[in-house]
Amino acid sequence: MSPHLGPNVAQDVSELVEYHFMVNALLAGAIVAVTAGVAGWLMVLRAEAFAGHTLSVMAFPGASAAALAGIPAAWGYYAACALAALAIGRTGSLRGGRTPAPRGEAAAGIALVQAAALAAGFLFLSLYGGVLGDLESDLFGTFLGVSDERLITLLVVGAAVLAVLAAIARPLVFASVDPDVAAAHGVRVRALGSVFLLALGLAVAAASQVTGALLVFSLLVGPAASAQALTSRPLASLVLTVALGLIVAWVGLGVSYFSTYPAGFFIATASCLVYVLARLLAGLRSRRGGPRARLPAAEPAPGEVLA
Amino acid sequence: MSTSGATPAFELRAASVRLGGTTVWSELSASVARGEFVALLGANGSGKSTLLRVLLGALALSAGSADVLGAAPGRSARAVGYLPQRRAFDSGTRLRGRDIVRLGLDGDRYGLPLPGRRASAAARARVAEAIELVGASAYAGRAIGEASGGEQQRLLIAQALVRKPDLLLLDEPLDGLDLPSQAAVAALVAHISRSHGMAVLLVAHDVNPLLPYLDRVIYLAGGRAVEGTVEEVITAETLSELHGVPIEVLRASDGRLVVVGAPDPPAHHHDRHNRAGAGAAAHSGAHAH
Ligand SMILES: Nc1ncnc2c1ncn2[C@@H]1O[C@H](COP(=O)(O)OP(=O)(O)OP(=O)(O)O)[C@@H](O)[C@H]1O
Ligand SMILES: [Mg+2]
């Protein structure tokens, strides 16, 4: 078979969905787009991209530990991401107190977790003594090899992550933008931060099965940052994040099928394109002086507040 | 004043706090009754914010005891409203002012709100009411990061008010507001305190905008506290005794108080534009205007 991207999109799409592996790939892309989109939206809101990046790096120690233990690489990745999330959560609470560590201190802790994890990965790899298989698809993603079993794992992980995030969404958002008041209202700010990192770690591990470990951010950050640039209404930007994620994942996977390049490459390219377009659109709107860019014509007079 | 029974809004008995090895204040006894409007005054570093954090249950006492709404601090979180000192949102925070106020109402709840229910409409009405009350309707629909410092402050006051708490702890709510807004917010808080029987402890550096409304003041200095009415506390004798240096209190013809000679913080600590010209010696009063 030598697939060709023809001018007739309908025909191209029908060719795509003829193959079971491609249907699986598109379903996996959808699960990952929704899970990573929602987790990424919260990550962008919390300005925790560095933690997210550190979690994506866990592919290396995860894969090498899995090779050493003789288990599938994906399992190693899920476990490494979860462990790293717990470790980052711990470093944030070493100082005591109820509110999160200041940003610089948190970043130092995350950086050290990352360095330690990479060192562990190197150790596992030299103990294993071999070469990691499927390196390119682990790093850059693939539409091949999403077995039914892998798809079901993705579905279970994705559903669990979304259920946890839905349960903690409100206090988590409160703790993210306003930790002092949230703590005063009885929100367990730091515990929620750790639970979120765990959910984020699982979302990152899931997303890397489609985009590859190096390009996870294309689904984690791209759609969320684009949506947040376009609207500050929380529900609208969340829905937009998921919609953009689905478009980016499916277009990337579809185009990858007709070419020789890995899926992650096209997904990342599409994601960057969407972000640039969103920024341009947001910039254009604020320059035009849309309703949300204009200041109110007059402040209410001070006496009016009691009226 | 529905619940103005025997229990005070809060009570501190011979309370002491240590932070980083030093005692911030000790043997402090103070209480505020239900529905009372009290200002907490004192120089920078005298421990005003620390006192609020104790009342919130965020900081433990090293000696003495504290009751808040008849329970241990932190136990009645739902009935306490809190505005922390000087917070600015990151300019990239992509939530609307209205969403920030809403978090004050039910942001501590787990699970997702069911859309379209009567409870959700009531919550929205409550949020809109609080925003209206502080006069922030014009910009509540914009991203909070895009609002000016004073606009953010108003929205945060709405956030602290939205639950109609029994005890409202405001840490320098007038900071960063222009003079008419200071007067308006002081009037607003006093009005709500009266109409809802809400006790208010308001941290301030300038007592003047609050003078028409205050029931009492608590003045912190040198690790001790004095409480009483403005006439009892803001006097040359009391303040000189508290600070251990001679202090004069002048009363302008319009009733404003000017405190002269109180140990003043370094000028850079007071980078607020509306008070920058207040002069080195004027502390608990004295506008440059
Ligand atoms: N975490 C801490 N560790 C050590 N000392 C602290 C800590 N937090 C506050 N302090 C000290 O406690 C004292 C009281 O601080 P606090 O913030 O209560 O002052 P304040 O009266 O609110 O002052 P301001 O008017 O500047 O807000 C200060 O001397 C401060 O340096
Ligand atoms: Mg303070």
PDB file of N, CA and C and ligand atoms in Angstrom, chain B residues 49 85 171-172, ligand 2:
ATOM      1  N   SER B  49      -0.915  41.800  60.176  1.00  0.00           N
ATOM      2  CA  SER B  49      -1.234  40.662  59.308  1.00  0.00           C
ATOM      3  C   SER B  49      -1.088  39.356  60.076  1.00  0.00           C
ATOM      4  N   GLN B  85      -3.424  40.989  52.348  1.00  0.00           N
ATOM      5  CA  GLN B  85      -2.766  42.254  52.029  1.00  0.00           C
ATOM      6  C   GLN B  85      -2.229  42.236  50.603  1.00  0.00           C
ATOM      7  N   ASP B 171      -7.309  42.995  55.268  1.00  0.00           N
ATOM      8  CA  ASP B 171      -5.942  43.462  55.480  1.00  0.00           C
ATOM      9  C   ASP B 171      -5.627  44.579  54.486  1.00  0.00           C
ATOM     10  N   GLU B 172      -5.661  45.799  54.959  1.00  0.00           N
ATOM     11  CA  GLU B 172      -5.411  46.986  54.141  1.00  0.00           C
ATOM     12  C   GLU B 172      -6.249  47.027  52.870  1.00  0.00           C
TER      13      GLU B 172
HETATM   14 MG    MG C   2       0.506  43.495  57.017  1.00  0.00          MG
END
